[in-house]
mmCIF file of C-alpha atoms in Angstrom:
data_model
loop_
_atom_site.group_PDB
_atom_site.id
_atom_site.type_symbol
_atom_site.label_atom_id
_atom_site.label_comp_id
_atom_site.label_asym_id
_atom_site.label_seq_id
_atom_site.Cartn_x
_atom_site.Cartn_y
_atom_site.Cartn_z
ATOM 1 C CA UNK A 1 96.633 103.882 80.195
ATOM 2 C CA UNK A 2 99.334 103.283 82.928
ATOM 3 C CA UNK A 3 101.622 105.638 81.379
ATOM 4 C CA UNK A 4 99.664 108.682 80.725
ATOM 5 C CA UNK A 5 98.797 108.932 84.245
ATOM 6 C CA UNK A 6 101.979 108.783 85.524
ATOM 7 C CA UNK A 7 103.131 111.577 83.287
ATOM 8 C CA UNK A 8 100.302 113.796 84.854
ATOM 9 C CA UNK A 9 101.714 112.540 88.304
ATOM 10 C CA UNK A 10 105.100 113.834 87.640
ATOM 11 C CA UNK A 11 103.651 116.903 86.524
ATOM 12 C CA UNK A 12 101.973 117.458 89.601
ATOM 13 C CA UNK A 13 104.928 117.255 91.681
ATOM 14 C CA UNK A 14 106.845 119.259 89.095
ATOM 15 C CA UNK A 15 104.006 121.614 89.739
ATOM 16 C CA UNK A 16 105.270 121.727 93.460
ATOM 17 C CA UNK A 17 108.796 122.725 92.956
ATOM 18 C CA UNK A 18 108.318 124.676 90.809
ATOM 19 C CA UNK A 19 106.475 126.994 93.045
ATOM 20 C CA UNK A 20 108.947 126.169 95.899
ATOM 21 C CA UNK A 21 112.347 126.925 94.033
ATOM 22 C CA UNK A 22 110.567 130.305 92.023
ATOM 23 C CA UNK A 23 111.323 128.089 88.500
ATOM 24 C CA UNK A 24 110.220 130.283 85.831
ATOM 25 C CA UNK A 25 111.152 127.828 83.114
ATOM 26 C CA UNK A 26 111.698 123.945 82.887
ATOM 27 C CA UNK A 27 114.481 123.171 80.218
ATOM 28 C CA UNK A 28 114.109 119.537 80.552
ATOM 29 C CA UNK A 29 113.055 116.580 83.282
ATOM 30 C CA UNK A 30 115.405 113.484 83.475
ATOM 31 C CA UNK A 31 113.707 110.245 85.137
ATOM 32 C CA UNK A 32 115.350 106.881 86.554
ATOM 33 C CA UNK A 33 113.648 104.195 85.978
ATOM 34 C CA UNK A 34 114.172 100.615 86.922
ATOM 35 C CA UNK A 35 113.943 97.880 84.530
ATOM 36 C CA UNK A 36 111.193 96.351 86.255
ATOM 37 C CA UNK A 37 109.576 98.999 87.032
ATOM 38 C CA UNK A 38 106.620 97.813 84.694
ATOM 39 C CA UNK A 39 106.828 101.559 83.068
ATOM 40 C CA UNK A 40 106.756 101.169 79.323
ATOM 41 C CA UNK A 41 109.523 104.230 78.225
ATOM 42 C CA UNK A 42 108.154 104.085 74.759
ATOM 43 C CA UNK A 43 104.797 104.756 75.910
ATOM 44 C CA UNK A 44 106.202 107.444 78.650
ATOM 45 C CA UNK A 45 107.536 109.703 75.837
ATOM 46 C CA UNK A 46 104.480 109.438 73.554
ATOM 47 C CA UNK A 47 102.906 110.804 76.871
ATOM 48 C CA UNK A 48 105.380 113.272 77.824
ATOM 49 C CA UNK A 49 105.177 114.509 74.078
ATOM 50 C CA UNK A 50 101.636 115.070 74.305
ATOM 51 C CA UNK A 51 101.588 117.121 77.656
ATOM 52 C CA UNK A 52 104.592 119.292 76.760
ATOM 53 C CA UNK A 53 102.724 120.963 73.667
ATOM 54 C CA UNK A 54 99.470 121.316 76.104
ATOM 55 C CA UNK A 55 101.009 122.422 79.236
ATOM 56 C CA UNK A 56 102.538 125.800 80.112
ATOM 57 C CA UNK A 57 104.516 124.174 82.780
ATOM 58 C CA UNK A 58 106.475 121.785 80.546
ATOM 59 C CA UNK A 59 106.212 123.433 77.414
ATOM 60 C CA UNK A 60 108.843 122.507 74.743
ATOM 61 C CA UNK A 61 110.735 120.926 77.738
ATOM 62 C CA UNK A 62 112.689 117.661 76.627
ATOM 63 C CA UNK A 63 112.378 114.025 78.723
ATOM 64 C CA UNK A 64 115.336 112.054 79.708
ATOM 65 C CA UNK A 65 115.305 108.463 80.573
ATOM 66 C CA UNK A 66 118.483 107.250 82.629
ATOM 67 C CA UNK A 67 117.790 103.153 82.823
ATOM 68 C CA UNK A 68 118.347 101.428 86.121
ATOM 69 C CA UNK A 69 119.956 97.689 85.704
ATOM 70 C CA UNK A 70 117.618 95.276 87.634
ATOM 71 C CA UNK A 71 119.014 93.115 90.493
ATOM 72 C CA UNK A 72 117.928 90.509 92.643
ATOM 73 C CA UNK A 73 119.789 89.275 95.827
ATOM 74 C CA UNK A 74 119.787 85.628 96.720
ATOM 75 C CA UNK A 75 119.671 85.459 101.146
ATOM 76 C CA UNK A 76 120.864 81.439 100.779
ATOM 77 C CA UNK A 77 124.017 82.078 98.685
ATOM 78 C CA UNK A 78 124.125 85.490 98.958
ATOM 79 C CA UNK A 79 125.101 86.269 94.995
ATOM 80 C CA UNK A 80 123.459 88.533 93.197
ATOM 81 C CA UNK A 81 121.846 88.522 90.063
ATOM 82 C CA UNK A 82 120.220 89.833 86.757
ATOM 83 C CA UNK A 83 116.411 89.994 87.175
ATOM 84 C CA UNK A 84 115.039 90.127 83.903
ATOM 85 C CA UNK A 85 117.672 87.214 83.181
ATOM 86 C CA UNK A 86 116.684 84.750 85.730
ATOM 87 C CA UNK A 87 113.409 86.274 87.503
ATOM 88 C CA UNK A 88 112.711 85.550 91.546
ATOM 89 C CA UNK A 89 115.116 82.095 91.087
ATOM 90 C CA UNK A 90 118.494 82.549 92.012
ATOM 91 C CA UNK A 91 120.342 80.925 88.570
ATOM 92 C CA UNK A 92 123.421 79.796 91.264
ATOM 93 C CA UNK A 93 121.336 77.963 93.908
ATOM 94 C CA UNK A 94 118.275 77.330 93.042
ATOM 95 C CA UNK A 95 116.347 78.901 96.006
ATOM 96 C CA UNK A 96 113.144 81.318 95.245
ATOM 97 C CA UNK A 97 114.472 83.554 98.721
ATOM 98 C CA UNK A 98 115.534 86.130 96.945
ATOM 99 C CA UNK A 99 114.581 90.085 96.706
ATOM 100 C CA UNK A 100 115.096 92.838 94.635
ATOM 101 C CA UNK A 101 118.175 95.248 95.024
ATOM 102 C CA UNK A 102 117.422 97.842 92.407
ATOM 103 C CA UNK A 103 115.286 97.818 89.152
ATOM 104 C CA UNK A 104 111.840 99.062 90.573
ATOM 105 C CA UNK A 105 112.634 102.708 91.099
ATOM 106 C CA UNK A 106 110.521 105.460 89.505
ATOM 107 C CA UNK A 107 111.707 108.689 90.372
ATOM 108 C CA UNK A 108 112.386 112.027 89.323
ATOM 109 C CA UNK A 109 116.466 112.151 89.347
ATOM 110 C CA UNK A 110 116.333 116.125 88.336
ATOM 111 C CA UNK A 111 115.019 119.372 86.312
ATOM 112 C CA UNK A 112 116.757 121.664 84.640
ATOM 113 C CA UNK A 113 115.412 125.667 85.302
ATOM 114 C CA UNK A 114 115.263 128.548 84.606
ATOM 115 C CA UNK A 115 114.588 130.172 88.187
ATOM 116 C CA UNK A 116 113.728 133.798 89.173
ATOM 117 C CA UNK A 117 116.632 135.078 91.258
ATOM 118 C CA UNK A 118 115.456 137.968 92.524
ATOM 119 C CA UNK A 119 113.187 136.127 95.113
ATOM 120 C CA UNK A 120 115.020 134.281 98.088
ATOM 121 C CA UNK A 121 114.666 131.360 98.850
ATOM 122 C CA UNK B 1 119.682 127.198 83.403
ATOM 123 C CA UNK B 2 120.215 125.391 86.366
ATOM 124 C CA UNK B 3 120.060 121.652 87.655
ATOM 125 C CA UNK B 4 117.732 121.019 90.621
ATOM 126 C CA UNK B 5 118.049 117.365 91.780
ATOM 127 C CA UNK B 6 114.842 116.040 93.080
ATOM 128 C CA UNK B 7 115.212 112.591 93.922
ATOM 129 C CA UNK B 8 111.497 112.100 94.120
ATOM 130 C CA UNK B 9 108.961 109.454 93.634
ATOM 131 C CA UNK B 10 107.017 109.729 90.899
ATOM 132 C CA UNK B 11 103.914 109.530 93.177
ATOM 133 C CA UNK B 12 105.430 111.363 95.843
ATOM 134 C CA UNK B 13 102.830 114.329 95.789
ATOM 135 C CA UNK B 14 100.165 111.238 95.913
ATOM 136 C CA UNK B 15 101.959 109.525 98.815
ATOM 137 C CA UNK B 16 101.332 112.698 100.664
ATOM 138 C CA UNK B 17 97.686 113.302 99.788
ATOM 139 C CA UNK B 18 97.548 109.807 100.874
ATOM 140 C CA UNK B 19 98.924 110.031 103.896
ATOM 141 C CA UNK B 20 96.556 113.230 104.977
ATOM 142 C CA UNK B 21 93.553 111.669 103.790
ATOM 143 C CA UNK B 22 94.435 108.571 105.949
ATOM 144 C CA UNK B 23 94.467 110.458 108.682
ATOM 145 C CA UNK B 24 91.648 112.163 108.324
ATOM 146 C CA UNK B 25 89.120 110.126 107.779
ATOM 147 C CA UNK B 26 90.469 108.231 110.876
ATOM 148 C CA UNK B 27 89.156 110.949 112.707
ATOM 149 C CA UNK B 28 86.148 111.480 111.370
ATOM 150 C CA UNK B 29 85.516 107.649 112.116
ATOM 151 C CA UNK B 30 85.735 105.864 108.399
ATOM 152 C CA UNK B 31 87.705 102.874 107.907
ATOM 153 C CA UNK B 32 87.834 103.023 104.582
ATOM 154 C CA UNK B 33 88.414 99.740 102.297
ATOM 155 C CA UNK B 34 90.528 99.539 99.077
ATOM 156 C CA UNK B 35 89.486 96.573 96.749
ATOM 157 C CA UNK B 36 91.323 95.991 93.761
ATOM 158 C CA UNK B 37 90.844 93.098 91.255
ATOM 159 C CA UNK B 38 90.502 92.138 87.210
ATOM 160 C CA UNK B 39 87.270 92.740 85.627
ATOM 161 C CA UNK B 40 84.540 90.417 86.390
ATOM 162 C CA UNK B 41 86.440 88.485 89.314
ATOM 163 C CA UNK B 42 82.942 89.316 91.275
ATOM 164 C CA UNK B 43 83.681 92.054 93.267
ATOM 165 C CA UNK B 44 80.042 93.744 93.242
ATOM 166 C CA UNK B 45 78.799 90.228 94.259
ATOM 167 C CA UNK B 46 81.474 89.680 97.306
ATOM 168 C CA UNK B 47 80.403 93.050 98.572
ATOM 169 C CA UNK B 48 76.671 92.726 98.108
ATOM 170 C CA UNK B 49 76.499 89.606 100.282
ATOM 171 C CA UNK B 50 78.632 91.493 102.736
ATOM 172 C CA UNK B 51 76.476 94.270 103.032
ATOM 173 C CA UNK B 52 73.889 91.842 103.768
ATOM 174 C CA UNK B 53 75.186 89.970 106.323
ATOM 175 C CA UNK B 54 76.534 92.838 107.901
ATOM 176 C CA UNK B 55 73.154 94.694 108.276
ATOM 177 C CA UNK B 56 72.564 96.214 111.478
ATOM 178 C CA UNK B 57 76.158 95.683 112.686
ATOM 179 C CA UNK B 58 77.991 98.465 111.167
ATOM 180 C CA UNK B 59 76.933 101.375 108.534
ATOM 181 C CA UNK B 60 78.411 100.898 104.826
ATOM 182 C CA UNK B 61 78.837 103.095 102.101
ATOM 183 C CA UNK B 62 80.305 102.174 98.905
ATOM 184 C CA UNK B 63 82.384 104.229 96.594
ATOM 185 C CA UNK B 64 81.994 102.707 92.662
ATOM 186 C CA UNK B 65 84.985 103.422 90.553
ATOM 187 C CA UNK B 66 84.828 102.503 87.043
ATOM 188 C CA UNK B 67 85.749 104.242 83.343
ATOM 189 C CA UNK B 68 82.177 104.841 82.631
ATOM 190 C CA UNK B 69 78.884 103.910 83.309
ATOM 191 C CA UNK B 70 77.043 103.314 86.787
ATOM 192 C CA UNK B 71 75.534 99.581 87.081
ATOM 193 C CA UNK B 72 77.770 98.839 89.934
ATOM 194 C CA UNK B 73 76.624 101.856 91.824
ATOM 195 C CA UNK B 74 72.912 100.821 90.757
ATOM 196 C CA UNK B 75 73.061 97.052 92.245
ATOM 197 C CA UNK B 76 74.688 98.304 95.820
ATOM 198 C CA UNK B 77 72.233 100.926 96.587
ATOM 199 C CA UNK B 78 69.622 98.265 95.840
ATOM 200 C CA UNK B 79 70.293 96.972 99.123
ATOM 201 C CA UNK B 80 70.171 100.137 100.907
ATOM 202 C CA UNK B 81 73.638 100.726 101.578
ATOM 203 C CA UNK B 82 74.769 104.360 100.251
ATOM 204 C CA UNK B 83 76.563 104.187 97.136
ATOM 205 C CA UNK B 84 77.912 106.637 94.524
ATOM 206 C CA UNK B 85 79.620 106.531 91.209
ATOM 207 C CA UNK B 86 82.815 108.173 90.389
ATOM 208 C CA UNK B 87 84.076 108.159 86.850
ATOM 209 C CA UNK B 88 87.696 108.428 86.648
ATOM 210 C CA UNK B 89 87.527 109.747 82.755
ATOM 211 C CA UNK B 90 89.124 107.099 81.216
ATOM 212 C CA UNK B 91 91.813 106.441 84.201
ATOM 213 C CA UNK B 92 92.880 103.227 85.077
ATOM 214 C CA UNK B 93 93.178 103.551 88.566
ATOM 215 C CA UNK B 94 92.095 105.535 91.633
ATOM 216 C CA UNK B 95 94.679 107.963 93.389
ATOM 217 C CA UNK B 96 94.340 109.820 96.482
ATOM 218 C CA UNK B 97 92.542 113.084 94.991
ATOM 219 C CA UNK B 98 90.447 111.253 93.216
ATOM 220 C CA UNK B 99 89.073 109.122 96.793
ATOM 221 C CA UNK B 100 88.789 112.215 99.063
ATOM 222 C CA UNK B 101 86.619 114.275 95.645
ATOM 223 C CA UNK B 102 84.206 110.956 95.857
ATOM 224 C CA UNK B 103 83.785 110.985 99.311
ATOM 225 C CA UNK B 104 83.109 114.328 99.706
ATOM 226 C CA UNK B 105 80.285 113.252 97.386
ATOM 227 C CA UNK B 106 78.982 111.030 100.410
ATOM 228 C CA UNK B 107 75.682 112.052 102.067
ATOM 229 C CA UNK B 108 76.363 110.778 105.701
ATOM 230 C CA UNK B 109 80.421 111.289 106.178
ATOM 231 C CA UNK B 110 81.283 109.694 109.384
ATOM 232 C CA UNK B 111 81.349 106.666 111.468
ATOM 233 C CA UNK B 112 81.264 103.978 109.201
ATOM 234 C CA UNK B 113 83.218 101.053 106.563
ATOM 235 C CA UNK B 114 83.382 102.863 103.183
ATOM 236 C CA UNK B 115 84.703 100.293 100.215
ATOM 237 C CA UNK B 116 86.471 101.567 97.357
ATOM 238 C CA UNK B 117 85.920 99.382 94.500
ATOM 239 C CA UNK B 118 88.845 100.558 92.579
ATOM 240 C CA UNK B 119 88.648 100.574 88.641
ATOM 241 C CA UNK B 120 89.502 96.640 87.492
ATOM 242 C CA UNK B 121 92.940 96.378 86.821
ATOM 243 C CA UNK B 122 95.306 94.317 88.600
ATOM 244 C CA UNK B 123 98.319 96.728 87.622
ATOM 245 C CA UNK B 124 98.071 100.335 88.167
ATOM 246 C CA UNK B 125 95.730 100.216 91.279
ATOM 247 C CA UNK B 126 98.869 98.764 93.282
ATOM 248 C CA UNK B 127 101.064 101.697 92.793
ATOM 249 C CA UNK B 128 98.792 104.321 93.912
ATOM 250 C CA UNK B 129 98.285 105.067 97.529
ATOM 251 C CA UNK B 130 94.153 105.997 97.868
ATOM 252 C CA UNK B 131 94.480 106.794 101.653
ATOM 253 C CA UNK B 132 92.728 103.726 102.549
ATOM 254 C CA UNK B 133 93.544 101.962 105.882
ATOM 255 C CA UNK B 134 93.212 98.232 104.340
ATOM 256 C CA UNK B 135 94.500 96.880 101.037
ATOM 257 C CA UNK B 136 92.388 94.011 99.811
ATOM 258 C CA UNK B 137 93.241 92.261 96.625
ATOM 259 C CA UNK B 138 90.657 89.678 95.016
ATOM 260 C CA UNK B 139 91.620 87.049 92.854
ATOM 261 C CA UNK B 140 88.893 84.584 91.121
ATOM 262 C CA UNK B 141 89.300 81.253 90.801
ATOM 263 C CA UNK B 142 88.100 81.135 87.038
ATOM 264 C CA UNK B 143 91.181 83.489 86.847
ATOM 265 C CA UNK B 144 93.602 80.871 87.600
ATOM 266 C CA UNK B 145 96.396 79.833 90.114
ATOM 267 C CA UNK B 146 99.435 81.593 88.536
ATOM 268 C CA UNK B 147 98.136 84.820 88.836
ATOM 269 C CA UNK B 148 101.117 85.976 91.614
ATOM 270 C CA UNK B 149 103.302 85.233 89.403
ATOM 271 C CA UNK B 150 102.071 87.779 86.934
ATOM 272 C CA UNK B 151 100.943 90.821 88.690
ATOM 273 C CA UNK B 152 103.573 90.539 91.772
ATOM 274 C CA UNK B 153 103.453 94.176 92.925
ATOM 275 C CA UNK B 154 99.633 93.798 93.709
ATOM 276 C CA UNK B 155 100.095 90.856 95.633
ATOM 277 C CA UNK B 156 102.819 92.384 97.618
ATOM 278 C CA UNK B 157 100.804 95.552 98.495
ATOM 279 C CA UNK B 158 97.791 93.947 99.605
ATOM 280 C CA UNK B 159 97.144 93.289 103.334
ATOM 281 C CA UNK B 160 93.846 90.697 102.178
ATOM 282 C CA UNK B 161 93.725 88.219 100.176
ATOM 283 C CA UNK B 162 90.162 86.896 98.974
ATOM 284 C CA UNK B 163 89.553 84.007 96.330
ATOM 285 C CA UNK B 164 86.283 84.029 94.986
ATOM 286 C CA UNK B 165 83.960 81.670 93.410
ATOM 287 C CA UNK B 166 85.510 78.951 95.458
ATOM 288 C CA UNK B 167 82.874 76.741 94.642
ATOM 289 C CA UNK B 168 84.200 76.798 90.964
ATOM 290 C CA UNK B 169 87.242 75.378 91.764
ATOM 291 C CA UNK B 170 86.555 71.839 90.728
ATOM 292 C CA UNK B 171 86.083 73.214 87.182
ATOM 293 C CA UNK B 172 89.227 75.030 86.949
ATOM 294 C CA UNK B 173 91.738 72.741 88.488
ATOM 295 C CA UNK B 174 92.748 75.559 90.676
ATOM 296 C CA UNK B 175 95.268 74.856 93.686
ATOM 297 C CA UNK B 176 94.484 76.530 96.558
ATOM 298 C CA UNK B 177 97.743 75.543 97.947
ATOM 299 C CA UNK B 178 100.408 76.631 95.125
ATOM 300 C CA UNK B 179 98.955 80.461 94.965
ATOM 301 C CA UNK B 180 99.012 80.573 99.133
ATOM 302 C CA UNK B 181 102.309 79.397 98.841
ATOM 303 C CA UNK B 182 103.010 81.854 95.579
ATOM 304 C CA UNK B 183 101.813 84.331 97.696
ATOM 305 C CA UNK B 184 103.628 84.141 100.455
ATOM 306 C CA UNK B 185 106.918 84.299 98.466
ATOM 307 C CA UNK B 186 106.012 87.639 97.889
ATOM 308 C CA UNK B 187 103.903 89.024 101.211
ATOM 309 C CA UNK B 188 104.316 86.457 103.847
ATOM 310 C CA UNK B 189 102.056 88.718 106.424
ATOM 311 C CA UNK B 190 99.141 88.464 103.896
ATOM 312 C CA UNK B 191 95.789 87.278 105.082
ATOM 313 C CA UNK B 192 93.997 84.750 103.063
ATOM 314 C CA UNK B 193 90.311 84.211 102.889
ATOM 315 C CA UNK B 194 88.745 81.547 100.123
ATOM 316 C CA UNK B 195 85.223 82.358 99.333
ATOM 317 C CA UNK B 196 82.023 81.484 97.480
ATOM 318 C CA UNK B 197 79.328 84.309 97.829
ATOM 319 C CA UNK B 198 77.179 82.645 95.863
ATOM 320 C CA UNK B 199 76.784 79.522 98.813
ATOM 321 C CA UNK B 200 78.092 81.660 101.331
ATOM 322 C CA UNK B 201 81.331 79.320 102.030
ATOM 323 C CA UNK B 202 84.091 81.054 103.477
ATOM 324 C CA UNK B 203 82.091 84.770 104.038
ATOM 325 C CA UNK B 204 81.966 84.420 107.489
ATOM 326 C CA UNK B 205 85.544 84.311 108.273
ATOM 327 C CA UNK B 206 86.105 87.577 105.773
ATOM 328 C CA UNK B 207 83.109 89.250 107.681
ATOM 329 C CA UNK B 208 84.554 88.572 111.294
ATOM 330 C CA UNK B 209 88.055 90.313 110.209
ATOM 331 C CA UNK B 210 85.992 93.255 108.859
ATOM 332 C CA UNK B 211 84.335 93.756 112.208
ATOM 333 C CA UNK B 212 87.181 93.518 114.357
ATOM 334 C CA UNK B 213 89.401 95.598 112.224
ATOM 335 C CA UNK B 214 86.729 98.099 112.559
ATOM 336 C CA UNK B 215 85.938 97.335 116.331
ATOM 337 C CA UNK B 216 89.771 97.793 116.628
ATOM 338 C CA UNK B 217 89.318 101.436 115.520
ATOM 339 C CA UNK B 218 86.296 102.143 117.493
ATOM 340 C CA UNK B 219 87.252 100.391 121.183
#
């Protein structure tokens, strides 16, 4: 269960800010994720839906999604490409030396808080 | 409310972990050993015969990962090598956290090889750092020649390479040649190493790369 242990990974480093930026209160966690990232979003939120009723941290807190395109660069033509189109062979050339531009990123793009002012920083 | 942009990795807070735990067991003299695979592509077995052959040379303990259950664990310490269990709950994989709670587990800490024989998945195991110094991927020949094409990412993480049940390969029409080159399209720096533990074909030349990776940390 690929996906359910990833949610408890970003909830770990959520942990971290949290403590470092004095967030009372997460309003809602937006992710990027590349299309072949191998990250099932379906499965994500059915994760993400379970934690937010168990954990404190997250509670009630929506999940965003932002989709990145996946694309592949060809180093004998030097086109690019769609990925989940045409895979590791570039569709102008022919040639299997190609490599991925974007479309296997995982990260957390940003949180919305609630944070306790009266501390600094 | 206010926006806080993160820009983080998903496993960034593992990356870390990994990266301390790296270095400390480093110090403390373990070269610890990642293996990753699918289910029954003979992992136990590869790293029975190794123990074997590497008696006397070099101390080994093994850390068993699995979902439940402890017959790995059982058929390593068998031979006299220290072994333990660790249950990862259902988990697919082993992160960071996870490897430094199971070695702390381990009788006798330092100066020796510890193997992590990661929960069998070829998937999830590839995206999470465990602090070990060596990657090594196996891939069984009864598994068949197109698996780079499938599971890419583990391919392109792992520093080794070994092909088991080599002597099989008549029965499977397997081409040794189309997954090296497969595999190369994705790591060329990989090292490959085609075995059969069962004859012993092939173990030596995985055996001599173990010791000199580990004589390389102990000169």
């Amino acid at each position: 269960m690929h996906e359910l242990s990833i949610v408890k990974h970003v909830i770990k480093t959520l942990r971290e800010v949290v403590e470092e930026n004095h967030v009372r209160r997460i309003g809602s966690v937006t992710l990027e994720v590349g299309e072949v990232s191998g990250v099932v979003i379906e499965q994500l939120a059915d994760c993400w839906n379970y934690f937010r009723e168990k954990d404190e941290l997250v509670k009630g807190a929506p999940l965003y999604v932002e989709t990145i395109e996946a694309v592949t660069f060809c180093t004998s033509c030097e086109k690019t490409y769609e990925t989940v189109k045409f895979g590791k062979t570039c569709p102008y050339c022919g040639s299997a030396e190609t490599y991925l531009l974007t479309g296997n990123e995982f990260s957390i793009k940003q949180i919305e808080a609630e944070t306790d002012d009266s501390v600094e920083p | 409310m206010k926006v806080i942009e993160l820009k983080m990795t998903v496993t960034d807070s593992n990356d870390r972990d990994a990266q301390a735990l790296r270095r400390e067991l480093t110090e403390r003299g373990i070269f610890l050993i990642n293996l990753m695979s699918a289910p029954g592509s003979g992992k136990t077995t590869l790293l029975s015969r190794t123990i074997t052959d590497l008696a006397g040379k070099v101390k080994i303990g093994v850390m068993e990962a699995d979902i439940a259950s402890d017959v790995d664990a059982r058929r390593i310490s068998e031979l006299g090598a220290e072994s333990i269990q660790v249950h990862t709950d259902g988990m697919c994989h082993m992160d960071a956290g996870m490897t430094r709670t199971g070695l702390e587990n381990m009788e006798n800490s330092g100066d020796r090889i510890v193997f992590l024989e990661n929960v069998g998945n070829l998937i999830c195991p590839a995206e999470f750092d465990t602090g070990a110094h060596k990657n090594v991927m196996i891939l069984s020949v009864p598994e068949g020649d197109d698996k780079p094409l499938k599971y890419p990412l583990m391919f392109s993480k792992s520093d080794v390479l070994i092909i088991t049940k080599s002597d099989a390969a008549p029965y499977f029409d397997f081409d040794f040649e189309a997954v090296e080159s497969r595999v190369r399209k994705l790591n060329p720096s990989i090292l490959i190493f085609p075995v059969s533990a069962k004859t012993g074909d092939g173990m030596e030349a995985w055996e001599d790369y173990i010791l000199s990776e580990w004589e390389k940390r102990h000169a």
